[in-house]
Structure formats: structure tokens, C-alpha cells
mmCIF file of C-alpha atoms in Angstrom:
data_model
loop_
_atom_site.group_PDB
_atom_site.id
_atom_site.type_symbol
_atom_site.label_atom_id
_atom_site.label_comp_id
_atom_site.label_asym_id
_atom_site.label_seq_id
_atom_site.Cartn_x
_atom_site.Cartn_y
_atom_site.Cartn_z
ATOM 1 C CA MET A 1 7.232 -15.837 -16.570
ATOM 2 C CA ALA A 2 6.084 -14.986 -13.075
ATOM 3 C CA VAL A 3 3.491 -12.662 -11.568
ATOM 4 C CA LEU A 4 4.174 -10.361 -8.611
ATOM 5 C CA VAL A 5 1.193 -9.761 -6.300
ATOM 6 C CA THR A 6 1.518 -6.969 -3.748
ATOM 7 C CA GLY A 7 -0.619 -7.117 -0.622
ATOM 8 C CA ALA A 8 -0.316 -10.909 -0.668
ATOM 9 C CA GLY A 9 -1.501 -11.132 2.937
ATOM 10 C CA GLY A 10 -4.708 -9.184 2.302
ATOM 11 C CA MET A 11 -8.126 -10.373 1.193
ATOM 12 C CA ILE A 12 -7.736 -9.779 -2.532
ATOM 13 C CA GLY A 13 -3.997 -10.435 -2.732
ATOM 14 C CA ARG A 14 -4.203 -13.761 -0.936
ATOM 15 C CA ALA A 15 -7.111 -14.981 -3.056
ATOM 16 C CA LEU A 16 -5.331 -13.832 -6.224
ATOM 17 C CA CYS A 17 -2.089 -15.621 -5.307
ATOM 18 C CA ARG A 18 -4.020 -18.827 -4.709
ATOM 19 C CA ARG A 19 -5.964 -18.472 -7.968
ATOM 20 C CA LEU A 20 -2.826 -17.868 -10.042
ATOM 21 C CA ALA A 21 -0.863 -20.682 -8.377
ATOM 22 C CA ASP A 22 -3.735 -23.116 -8.944
ATOM 23 C CA ALA A 23 -3.612 -22.156 -12.634
ATOM 24 C CA GLY A 24 0.064 -23.130 -12.790
ATOM 25 C CA GLU A 25 1.528 -19.621 -12.652
ATOM 26 C CA THR A 26 4.748 -18.824 -10.817
ATOM 27 C CA VAL A 27 3.673 -16.362 -8.134
ATOM 28 C CA VAL A 28 5.745 -13.984 -6.020
ATOM 29 C CA GLY A 29 3.715 -12.544 -3.148
ATOM 30 C CA LEU A 30 4.885 -9.408 -1.385
ATOM 31 C CA ASP A 31 3.574 -7.720 1.748
ATOM 32 C CA LYS A 32 4.810 -5.350 4.426
ATOM 33 C CA VAL A 33 3.967 -7.970 7.060
ATOM 34 C CA LEU A 34 3.318 -11.596 6.135
ATOM 35 C CA PRO A 35 0.541 -12.929 8.395
ATOM 36 C CA SER A 36 1.154 -16.043 10.438
ATOM 37 C CA GLY A 37 0.206 -19.141 8.487
ATOM 38 C CA LEU A 38 0.310 -17.425 5.079
ATOM 39 C CA ALA A 39 3.127 -19.660 3.844
ATOM 40 C CA GLU A 40 1.001 -22.738 4.485
ATOM 41 C CA THR A 41 -2.038 -21.164 2.847
ATOM 42 C CA LEU A 42 -0.023 -20.126 -0.199
ATOM 43 C CA SER A 43 2.277 -23.129 -0.477
ATOM 44 C CA GLY A 44 3.978 -23.056 -3.842
ATOM 45 C CA CYS A 45 4.187 -19.251 -3.915
ATOM 46 C CA VAL A 46 7.372 -17.308 -3.228
ATOM 47 C CA LEU A 47 6.692 -14.882 -0.371
ATOM 48 C CA ALA A 48 8.702 -11.786 0.513
ATOM 49 C CA GLU A 49 8.213 -9.467 3.499
ATOM 50 C CA THR A 50 8.948 -5.942 2.324
ATOM 51 C CA THR A 51 7.225 -2.763 1.181
ATOM 52 C CA THR A 52 6.970 -1.525 -2.370
ATOM 53 C CA ASN A 53 8.882 1.576 -1.221
ATOM 54 C CA ASP A 54 12.041 -0.561 -1.045
ATOM 55 C CA ILE A 55 12.712 -0.180 -4.775
ATOM 56 C CA ASP A 56 16.045 -2.031 -4.772
ATOM 57 C CA ARG A 57 14.521 -5.067 -3.041
ATOM 58 C CA VAL A 58 11.533 -5.093 -5.385
ATOM 59 C CA VAL A 59 13.707 -4.752 -8.504
ATOM 60 C CA GLY A 60 15.783 -7.659 -7.197
ATOM 61 C CA LEU A 61 12.715 -9.832 -6.715
ATOM 62 C CA LEU A 62 11.400 -8.991 -10.173
ATOM 63 C CA GLY A 63 14.688 -9.958 -11.800
ATOM 64 C CA GLU A 64 15.409 -13.003 -9.651
ATOM 65 C CA HIS A 65 12.080 -14.648 -10.403
ATOM 66 C CA GLY A 66 11.565 -13.457 -13.975
ATOM 67 C CA VAL A 67 8.451 -11.409 -13.181
ATOM 68 C CA THR A 68 6.735 -9.972 -16.251
ATOM 69 C CA ARG A 69 3.371 -8.974 -14.773
ATOM 70 C CA ILE A 70 2.365 -7.174 -11.569
ATOM 71 C CA ALA A 71 -0.966 -6.970 -9.735
ATOM 72 C CA HIS A 72 -0.761 -4.089 -7.268
ATOM 73 C CA CYS A 73 -3.249 -5.005 -4.535
ATOM 74 C CA GLY A 74 -1.207 -3.775 -1.575
ATOM 75 C CA ALA A 75 -2.418 -0.592 0.103
ATOM 76 C CA ILE A 76 -4.265 0.938 3.009
ATOM 77 C CA SER A 77 -7.512 -0.760 2.113
ATOM 78 C CA GLY A 78 -10.351 1.619 2.830
ATOM 79 C CA PRO A 79 -11.509 4.911 4.330
ATOM 80 C CA MET A 80 -12.089 3.229 7.668
ATOM 81 C CA VAL A 81 -8.346 2.453 8.009
ATOM 82 C CA ALA A 82 -5.942 5.152 9.283
ATOM 83 C CA ASN A 83 -8.352 7.952 8.370
ATOM 84 C CA ASP A 84 -6.923 10.002 11.248
ATOM 85 C CA HIS A 85 -3.368 9.358 9.969
ATOM 86 C CA PRO A 86 -3.460 10.597 6.376
ATOM 87 C CA GLU A 87 0.337 10.567 6.175
ATOM 88 C CA GLN A 88 0.240 6.769 6.521
ATOM 89 C CA VAL A 89 -2.390 6.510 3.793
ATOM 90 C CA PHE A 90 -0.354 8.662 1.415
ATOM 91 C CA GLU A 91 2.935 6.881 2.143
ATOM 92 C CA ALA A 92 1.431 3.460 1.460
ATOM 93 C CA ASN A 93 -0.967 4.299 -1.354
ATOM 94 C CA ILE A 94 0.792 7.096 -3.250
ATOM 95 C CA GLN A 95 4.502 6.686 -2.562
ATOM 96 C CA GLY A 96 4.124 2.907 -2.529
ATOM 97 C CA THR A 97 2.477 2.949 -5.948
ATOM 98 C CA GLN A 98 5.067 5.304 -7.449
ATOM 99 C CA SER A 99 7.906 3.170 -6.096
ATOM 100 C CA LEU A 100 6.404 -0.001 -7.534
ATOM 101 C CA LEU A 101 5.957 1.622 -10.944
ATOM 102 C CA GLU A 102 9.564 2.798 -10.807
ATOM 103 C CA ALA A 103 10.675 -0.750 -10.021
ATOM 104 C CA ALA A 104 8.623 -2.029 -12.959
ATOM 105 C CA ARG A 105 10.237 0.570 -15.230
ATOM 106 C CA HIS A 106 13.668 -0.858 -14.399
ATOM 107 C CA SER A 107 12.633 -4.467 -15.033
ATOM 108 C CA ALA A 108 10.885 -6.704 -17.529
ATOM 109 C CA ALA A 109 7.589 -6.384 -15.632
ATOM 110 C CA LYS A 110 5.796 -3.956 -17.920
ATOM 111 C CA ARG A 111 2.184 -5.161 -17.445
ATOM 112 C CA VAL A 112 0.905 -3.571 -14.227
ATOM 113 C CA ILE A 113 -2.674 -3.743 -12.905
ATOM 114 C CA PHE A 114 -3.423 -1.119 -10.254
ATOM 115 C CA LEU A 115 -6.384 -1.584 -7.929
ATOM 116 C CA SER A 116 -8.255 1.648 -7.303
ATOM 117 C CA SER A 117 -11.613 2.015 -5.613
ATOM 118 C CA ILE A 118 -15.162 3.190 -6.107
ATOM 119 C CA MET A 119 -14.305 5.697 -3.366
ATOM 120 C CA ALA A 120 -12.250 7.706 -5.877
ATOM 121 C CA TYR A 121 -15.527 8.889 -7.436
ATOM 122 C CA GLY A 122 -16.751 10.722 -4.367
ATOM 123 C CA ALA A 123 -20.392 11.754 -4.369
ATOM 124 C CA HIS A 124 -22.311 10.934 -7.559
ATOM 125 C CA ALA A 125 -26.020 10.696 -6.771
ATOM 126 C CA THR A 126 -26.888 9.539 -10.300
ATOM 127 C CA ASP A 127 -28.400 6.304 -11.605
ATOM 128 C CA VAL A 128 -25.198 5.038 -13.220
ATOM 129 C CA VAL A 129 -21.531 6.034 -13.171
ATOM 130 C CA ASP A 130 -19.133 5.250 -16.007
ATOM 131 C CA GLU A 131 -15.367 5.674 -16.095
ATOM 132 C CA ALA A 132 -15.613 9.212 -17.518
ATOM 133 C CA ALA A 133 -17.345 10.557 -14.401
ATOM 134 C CA PRO A 134 -15.279 13.184 -12.527
ATOM 135 C CA LEU A 135 -13.391 12.040 -9.450
ATOM 136 C CA ARG A 136 -14.637 13.961 -6.406
ATOM 137 C CA ALA A 137 -13.275 12.122 -3.374
ATOM 138 C CA THR A 138 -12.726 14.351 -0.340
ATOM 139 C CA ASP A 139 -11.272 11.815 2.142
ATOM 140 C CA PRO A 140 -7.602 10.736 2.359
ATOM 141 C CA TYR A 141 -8.231 7.216 1.064
ATOM 142 C CA GLY A 142 -10.189 8.329 -1.993
ATOM 143 C CA ALA A 143 -7.659 11.063 -2.698
ATOM 144 C CA SER A 144 -4.807 8.543 -2.521
ATOM 145 C CA LYS A 145 -6.518 6.360 -5.111
ATOM 146 C CA ILE A 146 -6.990 9.332 -7.451
ATOM 147 C CA CYS A 147 -3.255 10.026 -7.157
ATOM 148 C CA GLY A 148 -2.412 6.377 -7.801
ATOM 149 C CA GLU A 149 -4.501 6.408 -10.962
ATOM 150 C CA ALA A 150 -2.712 9.541 -12.169
ATOM 151 C CA LEU A 151 0.662 7.885 -11.553
ATOM 152 C CA MET A 152 -0.437 4.855 -13.588
ATOM 153 C CA ARG A 153 -1.446 7.064 -16.514
ATOM 154 C CA ALA A 154 1.848 8.954 -16.342
ATOM 155 C CA TYR A 155 3.997 5.818 -16.340
ATOM 156 C CA VAL A 156 1.957 4.251 -19.146
ATOM 157 C CA ARG A 157 2.258 7.365 -21.286
ATOM 158 C CA THR A 158 5.901 8.235 -20.650
ATOM 159 C CA GLN A 159 7.793 5.266 -19.144
ATOM 160 C CA GLY A 160 6.883 2.232 -21.230
ATOM 161 C CA ILE A 161 4.541 0.614 -18.697
ATOM 162 C CA ASP A 162 1.663 -1.419 -20.182
ATOM 163 C CA GLY A 163 -1.174 -1.487 -17.703
ATOM 164 C CA THR A 164 -4.422 -0.106 -16.425
ATOM 165 C CA THR A 165 -6.471 0.747 -13.347
ATOM 166 C CA LEU A 166 -9.409 -1.239 -12.007
ATOM 167 C CA ARG A 167 -11.882 0.826 -9.931
ATOM 168 C CA VAL A 168 -13.446 -1.759 -7.664
ATOM 169 C CA ALA A 169 -16.768 -1.570 -5.802
ATOM 170 C CA MET A 170 -17.175 -2.568 -2.131
ATOM 171 C CA VAL A 171 -15.544 -5.986 -1.675
ATOM 172 C CA TYR A 172 -16.833 -8.688 0.660
ATOM 173 C CA GLY A 173 -15.999 -12.326 1.205
ATOM 174 C CA PRO A 174 -13.467 -14.673 2.795
ATOM 175 C CA GLY A 175 -10.312 -13.100 4.127
ATOM 176 C CA ARG A 176 -11.575 -9.609 4.910
ATOM 177 C CA THR A 177 -10.157 -8.540 8.263
ATOM 178 C CA THR A 178 -10.880 -4.796 8.195
ATOM 179 C CA ALA A 179 -14.220 -3.378 9.354
ATOM 180 C CA CYS A 180 -17.026 -5.134 7.497
ATOM 181 C CA PRO A 181 -20.700 -4.818 8.493
ATOM 182 C CA VAL A 182 -21.589 -7.828 6.327
ATOM 183 C CA ARG A 183 -19.208 -10.102 8.218
ATOM 184 C CA ASN A 184 -20.185 -8.635 11.575
ATOM 185 C CA ALA A 185 -23.889 -9.140 10.856
ATOM 186 C CA ILE A 186 -23.356 -12.791 9.913
ATOM 187 C CA LYS A 187 -21.194 -13.446 12.972
ATOM 188 C CA LEU A 188 -23.626 -11.779 15.389
ATOM 189 C CA GLY A 189 -26.532 -13.595 13.751
ATOM 190 C CA ALA A 190 -24.965 -16.903 14.709
ATOM 191 C CA GLU A 191 -25.328 -15.742 18.324
ATOM 192 C CA GLY A 192 -28.936 -14.643 17.795
ATOM 193 C CA TRP A 193 -28.343 -10.891 17.598
ATOM 194 C CA PRO A 194 -28.816 -8.359 14.822
ATOM 195 C CA LEU A 195 -26.005 -5.933 14.052
ATOM 196 C CA VAL A 196 -27.079 -2.467 15.195
ATOM 197 C CA LEU A 197 -25.746 0.284 12.923
ATOM 198 C CA PRO A 198 -26.243 3.969 13.816
ATOM 199 C CA TYR A 199 -26.648 4.797 10.098
ATOM 200 C CA GLY A 200 -27.791 3.299 6.825
ATOM 201 C CA ARG A 201 -31.545 3.690 6.325
ATOM 202 C CA GLY A 202 -32.173 4.238 2.617
ATOM 203 C CA TRP A 203 -28.450 4.179 1.847
ATOM 204 C CA GLN A 204 -27.548 2.463 -1.420
ATOM 205 C CA ARG A 205 -24.489 0.203 -1.550
ATOM 206 C CA GLN A 206 -22.959 -1.957 -4.268
ATOM 207 C CA TYR A 207 -20.897 -4.988 -3.374
ATOM 208 C CA ILE A 208 -18.715 -7.417 -5.289
ATOM 209 C CA HIS A 209 -17.488 -10.817 -4.130
ATOM 210 C CA VAL A 210 -13.723 -11.145 -3.753
ATOM 211 C CA ASP A 211 -13.650 -14.057 -6.224
ATOM 212 C CA ASP A 212 -15.131 -11.833 -8.939
ATOM 213 C CA VAL A 213 -12.477 -9.182 -8.253
ATOM 214 C CA VAL A 214 -9.804 -11.852 -8.602
ATOM 215 C CA GLU A 215 -11.239 -12.994 -11.941
ATOM 216 C CA ALA A 216 -11.199 -9.411 -13.212
ATOM 217 C CA ILE A 217 -7.516 -9.053 -12.281
ATOM 218 C CA VAL A 218 -6.603 -12.386 -13.895
ATOM 219 C CA GLN A 219 -8.385 -11.397 -17.101
ATOM 220 C CA ALA A 220 -6.703 -7.992 -17.156
ATOM 221 C CA LEU A 221 -3.267 -9.515 -16.538
ATOM 222 C CA SER A 222 -3.663 -11.817 -19.538
ATOM 223 C CA ALA A 223 -5.480 -9.480 -21.960
ATOM 224 C CA ASP A 224 -3.743 -8.877 -25.282
ATOM 225 C CA ARG A 225 -4.537 -5.169 -25.100
ATOM 226 C CA LEU A 226 -5.787 -2.794 -22.435
ATOM 227 C CA PRO A 227 -6.798 0.233 -24.505
ATOM 228 C CA ARG A 228 -8.390 2.238 -21.681
ATOM 229 C CA ALA A 229 -6.747 3.843 -18.685
ATOM 230 C CA VAL A 230 -9.403 2.672 -16.213
ATOM 231 C CA TYR A 231 -12.170 0.092 -15.877
ATOM 232 C CA ASN A 232 -15.042 -0.179 -13.398
ATOM 233 C CA ILE A 233 -15.317 -3.544 -11.632
ATOM 234 C CA SER A 234 -18.646 -4.071 -9.868
ATOM 235 C CA GLY A 235 -21.035 -6.837 -8.916
ATOM 236 C CA GLY A 236 -23.733 -5.313 -11.115
ATOM 237 C CA THR A 237 -26.338 -4.478 -8.479
ATOM 238 C CA GLN A 238 -27.006 -1.589 -6.118
ATOM 239 C CA LEU A 239 -29.454 -2.013 -3.260
ATOM 240 C CA PRO A 240 -30.551 -0.070 -0.185
ATOM 241 C CA MET A 241 -29.068 -1.403 3.017
ATOM 242 C CA GLU A 242 -32.490 -2.609 4.182
ATOM 243 C CA GLU A 243 -32.626 -5.037 1.234
ATOM 244 C CA ILE A 244 -29.020 -6.098 1.746
ATOM 245 C CA GLY A 245 -29.870 -6.859 5.368
ATOM 246 C CA ALA A 246 -32.761 -9.033 4.222
ATOM 247 C CA LEU A 247 -30.426 -10.959 1.914
ATOM 248 C CA ILE A 248 -28.005 -11.475 4.799
ATOM 249 C CA ALA A 249 -30.877 -12.813 6.915
ATOM 250 C CA ALA A 250 -31.835 -15.206 4.108
ATOM 251 C CA ALA A 251 -28.252 -16.411 3.818
ATOM 252 C CA ALA A 252 -27.769 -16.806 7.572
ATOM 253 C CA PRO A 253 -31.016 -17.167 9.536
ATOM 254 C CA GLY A 254 -30.949 -14.920 12.583
ATOM 255 C CA ALA A 255 -28.514 -12.486 10.979
ATOM 256 C CA GLY A 256 -29.198 -9.033 9.585
ATOM 257 C CA TRP A 257 -28.950 -5.498 10.836
ATOM 258 C CA ALA A 258 -30.958 -2.795 12.552
ATOM 259 C CA LEU A 259 -30.435 0.666 11.037
ATOM 260 C CA GLU A 260 -30.955 3.528 13.487
ATOM 261 C CA SER A 261 -30.739 6.551 11.188
ATOM 262 C CA GLU A 262 -30.252 7.674 7.602
ATOM 263 C CA GLY A 263 -26.983 8.388 5.838
ATOM 264 C CA HIS A 264 -23.477 7.007 6.274
ATOM 265 C CA PRO A 265 -20.488 8.395 8.228
ATOM 266 C CA PHE A 266 -17.676 7.809 5.713
ATOM 267 C CA ASP A 267 -19.294 6.571 2.493
ATOM 268 C CA TYR A 268 -20.415 8.514 -0.571
ATOM 269 C CA GLN A 269 -23.695 8.006 -2.389
ATOM 270 C CA ILE A 270 -22.504 6.737 -5.772
ATOM 271 C CA GLY A 271 -24.585 5.487 -8.687
ATOM 272 C CA LEU A 272 -24.233 1.950 -10.043
ATOM 273 C CA LEU A 273 -20.863 1.452 -11.711
ATOM 274 C CA THR A 274 -21.194 0.429 -15.344
ATOM 275 C CA THR A 275 -18.839 -2.397 -16.391
ATOM 276 C CA ASP A 276 -19.412 -2.356 -20.161
ATOM 277 C CA ALA A 277 -15.800 -1.358 -20.867
ATOM 278 C CA ALA A 278 -14.328 -4.270 -18.874
ATOM 279 C CA ARG A 279 -16.664 -6.702 -20.613
ATOM 280 C CA GLU A 280 -15.786 -5.376 -24.057
ATOM 281 C CA ASP A 281 -12.003 -5.203 -23.585
ATOM 282 C CA PHE A 282 -11.163 -8.278 -21.502
ATOM 283 C CA GLY A 283 -14.378 -10.213 -20.993
ATOM 284 C CA PHE A 284 -15.176 -9.404 -17.376
ATOM 285 C CA SER A 285 -18.680 -9.820 -15.986
ATOM 286 C CA ALA A 286 -19.425 -10.558 -12.337
ATOM 287 C CA ARG A 287 -20.552 -14.158 -11.918
ATOM 288 C CA ILE A 288 -21.509 -14.270 -8.243
ATOM 289 C CA GLY A 289 -24.816 -12.583 -7.451
ATOM 290 C CA LEU A 290 -25.143 -10.946 -4.056
ATOM 291 C CA ALA A 291 -27.608 -13.501 -2.660
ATOM 292 C CA ASP A 292 -25.404 -16.414 -3.720
ATOM 293 C CA GLY A 293 -22.237 -14.678 -2.540
ATOM 294 C CA LEU A 294 -23.740 -14.015 0.888
ATOM 295 C CA ARG A 295 -24.752 -17.671 1.200
ATOM 296 C CA ARG A 296 -21.211 -18.739 0.372
ATOM 297 C CA TYR A 297 -19.753 -16.215 2.793
ATOM 298 C CA ALA A 298 -22.085 -17.253 5.604
ATOM 299 C CA GLU A 299 -21.079 -20.887 5.141
ATOM 300 C CA TYR A 300 -17.401 -19.937 5.159
ATOM 301 C CA LEU A 301 -17.799 -17.893 8.354
ATOM 302 C CA ARG A 302 -19.278 -20.898 10.136
ATOM 303 C CA HIS A 303 -15.742 -22.317 10.169
ATOM 304 C CA HIS A 304 -13.485 -19.234 10.044
ATOM 305 C CA ASP A 305 -13.126 -15.986 11.961
ATOM 306 C CA TYR A 306 -12.346 -13.968 8.799
#
């Protein structure tokens, strides 16, 4: 019984493929474009270059390799990507999700884990946010994740899919190639410069290390039951950016950031995501604290660009 991972060339998808393969799973990795060198990095995995919108190709892959579980990590990966091209966001994140669920419906792959985002919540300036909080996103990326979640619920309720949604906090760590102030601050620090950001004073952010996200997906894929439609996945802490900058400086001497003004250009102020439901239903708790995760990431970036 194999696992299909979409977005196999991305940060989470690549780490998940490696984690599953190391555990002895048969892994089929799918991505629109397979990055150079991915085959060597994911030796032992079957890799296919296609989009989830190619339903016939995806159904063929599911049947050919005996896929019974799917982790849908492939998508436009944040509000900073293609924000001025919402049609691209919707094609990848909404149509791509519906097509994948349709492919699953016509195969034996009934367990589907869909990765949503904290950005689906929109603005929630409260202390904590649980899964029942209303979804208020007003940007294309957040809206696309809300639609993806609704598609998951519809296919679970009416089409025999067994799966759930994971709403994931801000992800950092090895393999992130899209805009990332944490990575940029560490890289500039190695050259003796702080990262200057024209925003951020007093702004609260909550991060989670990519390895913790991967563990949450693995646990959800193997859970006997997933009784809830959605689960928060967070690192368990929320800090102002000034304190996060201090932790970056501790992890990588000379690094850190200078914040020129308050607020944030494309983020929402969102309270700390509670993860009680994920812990109760499939045993997830973040294991990598932010200080430790930043130390690991800084060491990794000494030898890698991303």
C-alpha cells in the first residue's frame, strides 16, 4: 500500500516523502515541476511530473502503484506567491484540490489529508483560536484554502472519502524557497548584517518547524479514525517579532532583524492556534521548540542555500 504526496518538490512535500520512505513506505511523489536533483534526494521514491488537474494521469498513478493514502501538500504556498495573479492561485489551490479528490473517488485511495493554512482564519485578535473560529480570510490565498476545506468536507460527506484538513501555522526550516524573513535574517547575519524589515514592531507570529508538520501528517495518515473535519497544527508558541529576532540572533550570532514600523503588509493578527484536538485524536504535539528549531535551521543554512 503506497502513499501519494503532492507537492513533492516543495518544502513540506519533500520532507514528507523522505520521512515516509525512511519508514519503509512506498512513496509516489507528484509535482507540476520536479526540481533538479530531486530524484537523487528522494531516491527510492517514484516521482511523476504532472499536476493534480490531470485527473486521468493521477488516477493511473494511484492504480499503478496501489496508492491507498494521499497527502495533498501541493499548492501555491502562501499569500506572498502570485498574489497579483489570483487566477493562478485558484487554479492550483481550488481546482487542483477538487481534481485530486475526484481522482481519489475513482480509486482505492480514500484517506486524504489536505493541508490548509492559518491564513484561512483571517483576522482574529484573540488570545487563542480553536477550529470552530470563523474563517475570515480576505486575500486570494486564504480564500483558496477556505474553498479547499469546503471541498474536503463535501467529498468526505458525500463521496466516500475518509480524510481531514490540517490548518498549519507559519512553517520554517530546511527546503523553504519562497520568501522567508527567518531564512533571510540568518543568511544576512552570516555576512554581518541585520535584515531590515519595513514592518513588524509588536506583530505576533507563530511558527512551526517543517519536521513537526511532517510528523502531524504522518500521524494523520495512519490514524484509525479522524472524527473531525479540521485540526490546527501549530508549534505551540506565539511571540512578537522582536522576541523572534532575538531568538534568531541567539541561534546565529550576528543575525536578527531591524523592524522599521508596526503592522504587517500581508499577514493577519491571529491568536495562538490551539492543538488539543490533534493531540486527542491522533497524538500530535509539536516537539521542536522555536529556539531549538532556529538553531537547527541556522546550522543547516551554513551548508545550504535553502
